[in-house]
Short mmCIF file of C-alpha atoms in Angstrom, two decimals:
data_model
loop_
_atom_site.label_atom_id
_atom_site.label_comp_id
_atom_site.label_asym_id
_atom_site.label_seq_id
_atom_site.Cartn_x
_atom_site.Cartn_y
_atom_site.Cartn_z
CA MET A 40 33.04 7.08 -13.34
CA THR A 41 34.89 7.43 -16.66
CA GLU A 42 33.08 8.10 -19.93
CA THR A 43 33.83 4.53 -21.06
CA GLU A 44 32.38 3.09 -17.85
CA GLU A 45 29.25 5.25 -18.31
CA GLN A 46 28.87 3.99 -21.88
CA ILE A 47 29.20 0.36 -20.76
CA GLN A 48 26.63 0.87 -18.00
CA ALA A 49 24.22 2.57 -20.43
CA ASP A 50 24.65 -0.31 -22.90
CA TYR A 51 23.92 -2.83 -20.14
CA LYS A 52 20.74 -0.97 -19.17
CA ASN A 53 19.66 -0.88 -22.81
CA ARG A 54 20.04 -4.67 -23.00
CA ILE A 55 18.12 -5.12 -19.74
CA ASN A 56 15.31 -2.94 -21.17
CA ARG A 57 14.98 -5.51 -23.98
CA VAL A 58 14.76 -8.20 -21.31
CA PHE A 59 11.97 -6.35 -19.47
CA GLU A 60 9.96 -6.18 -22.70
CA PHE A 61 10.61 -9.85 -23.49
CA ILE A 62 9.51 -10.97 -20.01
CA ASP A 63 6.35 -8.83 -20.15
CA GLU A 64 5.38 -10.41 -23.48
CA ASN A 65 6.25 -14.00 -22.49
CA LEU A 66 5.07 -14.55 -18.92
CA ASP A 67 3.46 -17.81 -20.07
CA SER A 68 6.69 -19.13 -21.61
CA ASP A 69 10.11 -20.51 -20.71
CA LEU A 70 11.97 -17.69 -18.98
CA SER A 71 15.05 -19.63 -17.92
CA LEU A 72 18.39 -17.91 -17.37
CA LYS A 73 19.71 -19.40 -20.62
CA THR A 74 16.72 -18.21 -22.69
CA VAL A 75 16.61 -14.69 -21.28
CA SER A 76 20.38 -14.11 -21.27
CA GLU A 77 20.39 -14.74 -25.04
CA ILE A 78 17.92 -11.84 -25.48
CA ALA A 79 20.43 -9.57 -23.75
CA PHE A 80 23.45 -11.03 -25.66
CA PHE A 81 25.18 -11.97 -22.39
CA SER A 82 26.54 -15.25 -21.14
CA PRO A 83 24.22 -16.67 -18.44
CA PHE A 84 26.86 -16.02 -15.76
CA HIS A 85 27.45 -12.40 -16.80
CA PHE A 86 23.73 -11.74 -17.30
CA HIS A 87 22.91 -13.02 -13.81
CA ARG A 88 25.28 -10.46 -12.26
CA VAL A 89 24.18 -7.52 -14.47
CA PHE A 90 20.44 -8.20 -13.97
CA LYS A 91 20.87 -8.38 -10.18
CA PHE A 92 22.87 -5.12 -10.25
CA VAL A 93 20.19 -3.25 -12.26
CA THR A 94 17.06 -4.64 -10.56
CA GLY A 95 18.18 -5.72 -7.11
CA GLU A 96 16.64 -9.15 -7.81
CA THR A 97 17.80 -12.35 -9.47
CA LEU A 98 16.09 -13.20 -12.75
CA ASN A 99 14.11 -15.99 -11.10
CA GLU A 100 12.95 -13.73 -8.24
CA TYR A 101 11.90 -11.04 -10.72
CA VAL A 102 10.02 -13.44 -13.02
CA ILE A 103 8.17 -15.19 -10.17
CA ARG A 104 7.20 -11.86 -8.62
CA ARG A 105 5.89 -10.53 -11.97
CA LYS A 106 3.86 -13.69 -12.56
CA ILE A 107 2.36 -13.80 -9.07
CA GLU A 108 1.61 -10.07 -8.86
CA LYS A 109 0.01 -10.03 -12.31
CA SER A 110 -2.03 -13.13 -11.49
CA SER A 111 -3.16 -11.56 -8.20
CA LEU A 112 -4.57 -8.55 -10.07
CA ASP A 113 -6.38 -10.86 -12.50
CA LEU A 114 -7.73 -12.78 -9.53
CA LEU A 115 -9.19 -9.59 -8.03
CA HIS A 116 -10.50 -8.00 -11.19
CA LYS A 117 -11.51 -10.85 -13.49
CA ASN A 118 -13.88 -13.80 -13.23
CA ILE A 119 -11.13 -16.37 -13.69
CA THR A 120 -10.19 -19.74 -12.17
CA THR A 121 -6.85 -20.64 -10.63
CA THR A 122 -6.44 -23.29 -13.34
CA GLU A 123 -6.70 -20.60 -16.02
CA LEU A 124 -4.25 -18.39 -14.13
CA ALA A 125 -1.78 -21.27 -13.80
CA HIS A 126 -1.93 -21.78 -17.58
CA ASN A 127 -1.80 -18.04 -18.42
CA PHE A 128 1.35 -17.50 -16.36
CA GLY A 129 3.30 -20.58 -17.41
CA PHE A 130 2.96 -22.83 -14.35
CA SER A 131 3.04 -26.58 -14.92
CA ASP A 132 -0.24 -27.14 -13.06
CA ASN A 133 -2.71 -25.65 -10.60
CA SER A 134 -0.95 -27.01 -7.50
CA SER A 135 2.41 -25.53 -8.59
CA PHE A 136 0.77 -22.12 -9.10
CA SER A 137 -1.10 -22.25 -5.77
CA ARG A 138 2.04 -23.31 -3.91
CA THR A 139 4.09 -20.45 -5.39
CA PHE A 140 1.26 -17.96 -4.79
CA LYS A 141 0.99 -18.99 -1.14
CA LYS A 142 4.75 -18.73 -0.66
CA TYR A 143 4.63 -15.15 -1.97
CA PHE A 144 1.44 -13.84 -0.33
CA GLY A 145 1.14 -16.19 2.65
CA VAL A 146 -2.32 -17.42 1.63
CA SER A 147 -3.82 -19.52 -1.17
CA PRO A 148 -5.26 -17.74 -4.25
CA THR A 149 -8.81 -18.52 -3.04
CA GLU A 150 -8.14 -17.13 0.43
CA PHE A 151 -6.40 -14.10 -1.10
CA LYS A 152 -9.53 -13.22 -3.06
CA LYS A 153 -11.71 -13.63 0.04
CA GLN A 154 -9.42 -11.46 2.16
CA ASN A 155 -9.18 -8.65 -0.40
CA PRO A 156 -12.70 -7.75 -1.55
CA ASN A 157 -11.81 -4.05 -1.37
CA ARG A 158 -10.26 -3.91 -4.78
CA HIS A 159 -9.46 -0.18 -4.62
CA SER A 160 -7.07 -0.48 -1.66
CA LYS A 161 -3.54 -1.78 -1.48
CA ILE A 162 -3.90 -5.44 -0.71
CA ARG A 163 -4.17 -6.60 2.87
CA GLN A 164 -0.90 -8.54 2.88
CA LEU A 165 1.21 -5.59 1.79
CA GLU A 166 -0.50 -3.28 4.29
CA SER A 167 0.27 -5.69 7.10
CA LYS A 168 3.88 -6.00 5.91
CA ASN A 169 4.16 -2.23 6.21
CA GLY A 170 2.75 -2.37 9.76
CA GLN A 171 -0.37 -0.39 8.84
CA ASP A 172 -3.87 -1.24 9.95
CA TYR A 173 -6.17 -2.42 7.17
CA PRO A 174 -9.39 -0.34 7.29
CA ASP A 175 -12.48 -2.15 8.52
CA CYS A 176 -15.58 -2.32 6.31
CA GLU A 177 -17.28 0.77 7.75
CA LYS A 178 -14.16 2.91 7.48
CA TYR A 179 -13.51 1.56 3.97
CA ILE A 180 -16.99 2.57 2.78
CA CYS A 181 -16.40 6.05 4.23
CA ILE A 182 -13.05 6.29 2.39
CA ILE A 183 -14.71 5.26 -0.89
CA ASP A 184 -17.55 7.78 -0.47
CA ASN A 185 -15.05 10.58 0.22
CA LEU A 186 -12.98 9.50 -2.78
CA LYS A 187 -16.03 9.59 -5.07
CA LYS A 188 -16.80 13.15 -3.94
CA TRP A 189 -13.17 14.22 -4.36
CA ILE A 190 -12.99 12.78 -7.89
CA LYS A 191 -16.25 14.51 -8.86
CA MET A 192 -14.83 17.86 -7.71
CA ASN A 193 -11.28 17.50 -9.02
CA ALA A 194 -11.39 15.45 -12.23
CA ASN A 195 -12.77 15.94 -15.70
CA ILE A 196 -13.25 12.33 -16.92
CA GLU A 197 -13.86 11.32 -20.55
CA ILE A 198 -13.72 8.18 -22.67
CA LYS A 199 -11.29 8.93 -25.51
CA GLU A 200 -9.85 7.13 -28.50
CA MET A 201 -6.14 7.83 -27.95
CA PRO A 202 -3.79 7.93 -30.97
CA LYS A 203 -0.65 5.82 -31.22
CA MET A 204 2.26 7.50 -29.44
CA GLU A 205 5.92 7.00 -30.30
CA LEU A 206 8.16 7.62 -27.33
CA ALA A 207 11.78 7.81 -26.20
CA TYR A 208 12.25 6.54 -22.67
CA VAL A 209 14.52 5.76 -19.73
CA SER A 210 13.57 2.98 -17.29
CA SER A 211 13.12 3.71 -13.61
CA ILE A 212 12.73 1.12 -10.88
CA GLY A 213 11.00 2.79 -7.94
CA PRO A 214 9.53 6.33 -7.87
CA GLN A 215 12.65 7.48 -6.00
CA ASN A 216 14.58 7.12 -9.30
CA LEU A 217 12.01 8.68 -11.65
CA GLU A 218 13.37 12.24 -11.42
CA THR A 219 16.87 10.98 -12.31
CA ALA A 220 15.44 9.05 -15.28
CA TYR A 221 13.73 12.20 -16.60
CA GLY A 222 16.96 14.14 -16.05
CA LYS A 223 18.86 11.68 -18.29
CA LEU A 224 16.10 11.81 -20.91
CA ILE A 225 16.06 15.63 -21.01
CA GLN A 226 19.87 15.77 -21.15
CA TRP A 227 19.74 13.49 -24.21
CA ALA A 228 16.77 15.23 -25.88
CA THR A 229 17.79 18.88 -25.48
CA PRO A 230 20.79 18.99 -27.89
CA LYS A 231 18.67 17.08 -30.43
CA GLY A 232 16.11 19.91 -30.43
CA LEU A 233 13.39 17.64 -29.00
CA MET A 234 12.59 19.84 -25.98
CA ASN A 235 10.24 22.80 -26.50
CA ASP A 236 7.01 24.25 -25.09
CA GLN A 237 4.96 21.61 -26.92
CA THR A 238 6.99 18.59 -25.75
CA LYS A 239 4.87 16.17 -23.74
CA MET A 240 6.28 14.04 -20.93
CA VAL A 241 4.68 10.64 -20.32
CA THR A 242 5.12 8.12 -17.49
CA ILE A 243 4.12 4.50 -18.17
CA TYR A 244 3.49 2.20 -15.18
CA HIS A 245 4.49 -1.43 -15.74
CA ASP A 246 3.55 -2.51 -12.19
CA SER A 247 0.71 -1.69 -9.83
CA PHE A 248 1.42 0.02 -6.52
CA LYS A 249 -1.53 -1.99 -5.19
CA VAL A 250 0.45 -5.25 -5.18
CA THR A 251 4.07 -4.27 -5.88
CA GLN A 252 6.34 -2.76 -3.25
CA ALA A 253 6.94 0.87 -4.24
CA ASP A 254 10.72 0.51 -4.59
CA LYS A 255 10.22 -2.33 -7.11
CA VAL A 256 7.58 -0.63 -9.31
CA ARG A 257 8.99 -0.31 -12.83
CA MET A 258 8.15 2.84 -14.79
CA SER A 259 9.21 4.34 -18.08
CA ALA A 260 10.02 8.07 -18.10
CA CYS A 261 9.15 9.14 -21.67
CA ILE A 262 8.93 12.05 -24.05
CA LEU A 263 6.54 12.03 -27.00
CA LEU A 264 8.33 12.01 -30.37
CA ASP A 265 6.89 13.68 -33.47
CA LYS A 266 9.41 12.12 -35.85
CA PRO A 267 11.61 8.97 -35.98
CA THR A 268 14.63 9.55 -33.75
CA GLU A 269 17.73 7.42 -33.30
CA THR A 270 18.50 6.43 -29.73
CA LYS A 271 21.39 4.63 -28.08
CA GLY A 272 22.64 3.48 -24.70
CA GLU A 273 20.20 3.89 -21.85
CA ILE A 274 17.68 5.75 -24.04
CA GLY A 275 15.22 3.39 -25.71
CA THR A 276 12.17 3.74 -27.92
CA THR A 277 8.74 2.33 -27.26
CA SER A 278 5.16 3.05 -28.25
CA ILE A 279 1.69 3.18 -26.76
CA GLU A 280 -0.75 1.64 -29.24
CA ASN A 281 -3.89 3.53 -30.18
CA GLY A 282 -7.01 2.52 -28.31
CA LYS A 283 -9.86 3.50 -26.04
CA CYS A 284 -8.95 4.98 -22.66
CA ILE A 285 -10.57 6.48 -19.61
CA VAL A 286 -8.83 9.86 -19.39
CA GLY A 287 -9.02 11.82 -16.15
CA ASN A 288 -7.70 15.37 -16.38
CA PHE A 289 -6.44 16.70 -13.02
CA GLU A 290 -4.81 19.83 -11.64
CA ILE A 291 -3.27 18.45 -8.45
CA GLY A 292 -0.44 18.63 -5.96
CA LEU A 293 2.29 16.00 -6.08
CA ASN A 294 0.89 14.39 -2.92
CA GLU A 295 -2.45 13.74 -4.65
CA PHE A 296 -1.29 11.39 -7.43
CA GLU A 297 -2.06 8.17 -5.56
CA LYS A 298 -5.52 9.44 -4.58
CA SER A 299 -6.18 10.42 -8.22
CA TRP A 300 -5.23 6.98 -9.57
CA THR A 301 -7.26 5.16 -6.91
CA GLY A 302 -10.26 7.39 -7.61
CA LEU A 303 -10.02 6.91 -11.37
CA PHE A 304 -9.93 3.10 -11.04
CA LEU A 305 -12.93 3.37 -8.69
CA TRP A 306 -14.76 5.43 -11.35
CA MET A 307 -13.90 2.77 -13.95
CA ASN A 308 -15.44 -0.02 -11.86
CA GLU A 309 -18.47 2.04 -10.81
CA ASN A 310 -19.23 2.77 -14.47
CA GLY A 311 -18.85 -0.82 -15.67
CA TYR A 312 -15.64 -0.51 -17.70
CA ASN A 313 -12.94 -3.21 -17.79
CA LYS A 314 -9.24 -2.42 -17.95
CA ALA A 315 -7.51 -3.70 -21.08
CA ASP A 316 -4.34 -5.75 -20.74
CA LYS A 317 -2.21 -2.64 -21.31
CA GLU A 318 -0.30 -0.36 -18.97
CA PRO A 319 -1.81 2.84 -17.56
CA PHE A 320 0.09 6.07 -18.18
CA GLU A 321 0.23 9.78 -17.35
CA ILE A 322 0.61 12.68 -19.80
CA TYR A 323 1.90 15.95 -18.31
CA HIS A 324 0.77 19.33 -19.66
CA ASN A 325 2.89 21.72 -17.58
CA ASN A 326 5.98 22.08 -15.43
CA PHE A 327 4.57 22.01 -11.90
CA ASN A 328 7.51 24.13 -10.68
CA GLU A 329 6.18 27.00 -12.83
CA HIS A 330 2.61 26.68 -11.49
CA PRO A 331 1.77 29.37 -8.86
CA GLN A 332 0.58 26.62 -6.49
CA ARG A 333 3.13 24.02 -7.69
CA LYS A 334 0.35 21.89 -9.17
CA ALA A 335 0.63 19.42 -12.04
CA ILE A 336 -1.84 19.54 -14.92
CA VAL A 337 -1.93 15.90 -15.96
CA ASP A 338 -4.02 13.30 -17.79
CA PHE A 339 -4.30 9.92 -16.10
CA CYS A 340 -5.05 7.28 -18.76
CA ILE A 341 -6.44 3.78 -18.20
CA PRO A 342 -6.68 1.65 -21.38
CA ILE A 343 -10.06 -0.14 -21.48
CA GLU A 344 -11.57 -3.02 -23.47
#
């Protein structure tokens, strides 16, 4: 790939990042091809091709999936009606929402909630798609009890008022691309003098592994900025607003991240906290490759109301 081609591709990804942000903030609004392509400064025809290339989905597929997956999490974790969900996610009426939901998950919203009382597991439909057995009630209770014990032994959990954080980031779709995203970010940051022993890396999760297929989970690979910094191309800027968070500090192996997140959300529910409508994130405090046991020292942060 020539330098010019790389610059064009980076510019395209920068425009698609703006689209991601716009969609996240306007899931209740008109997200037609014409409307969204204008945000990216593309013609509808060109935008359709670029978006599919970057995400692997058409705009319509992506928007519907985001709406249905977000609504499914609200259905599990909030006392909310399907009528409210239909309104919150921009469906014309309850029947339109229920029809789309059933097409995606194979069951109605009401049946979905009945089938998935175990809110700490990946949902039943995705487990069955992966050909894995869904644990029965007795086994599930055993898993939860073991998870509670593991969290008690391995996590230091606090409620903290987190400051606002200004970040530079590169988008990653799927955990398989996260290392490459951080590589691009570090390559950009190093000559600018932004990488030192105090530099903090942060990963923001825009989707939940509970309901989103892993290869479609969108994440932002970030570094914390201590001063305004100009970015361009694939590197964007974003911020995490100040607010109250559950912060679990862990020293764990890379294979224990999913267990840590699941356990922290379990702790949140057991202690009567409600997640705020903001994305969870991780803050890294070391390079795990330099740890004698290759462990990561990391804060897992869940914004709460």
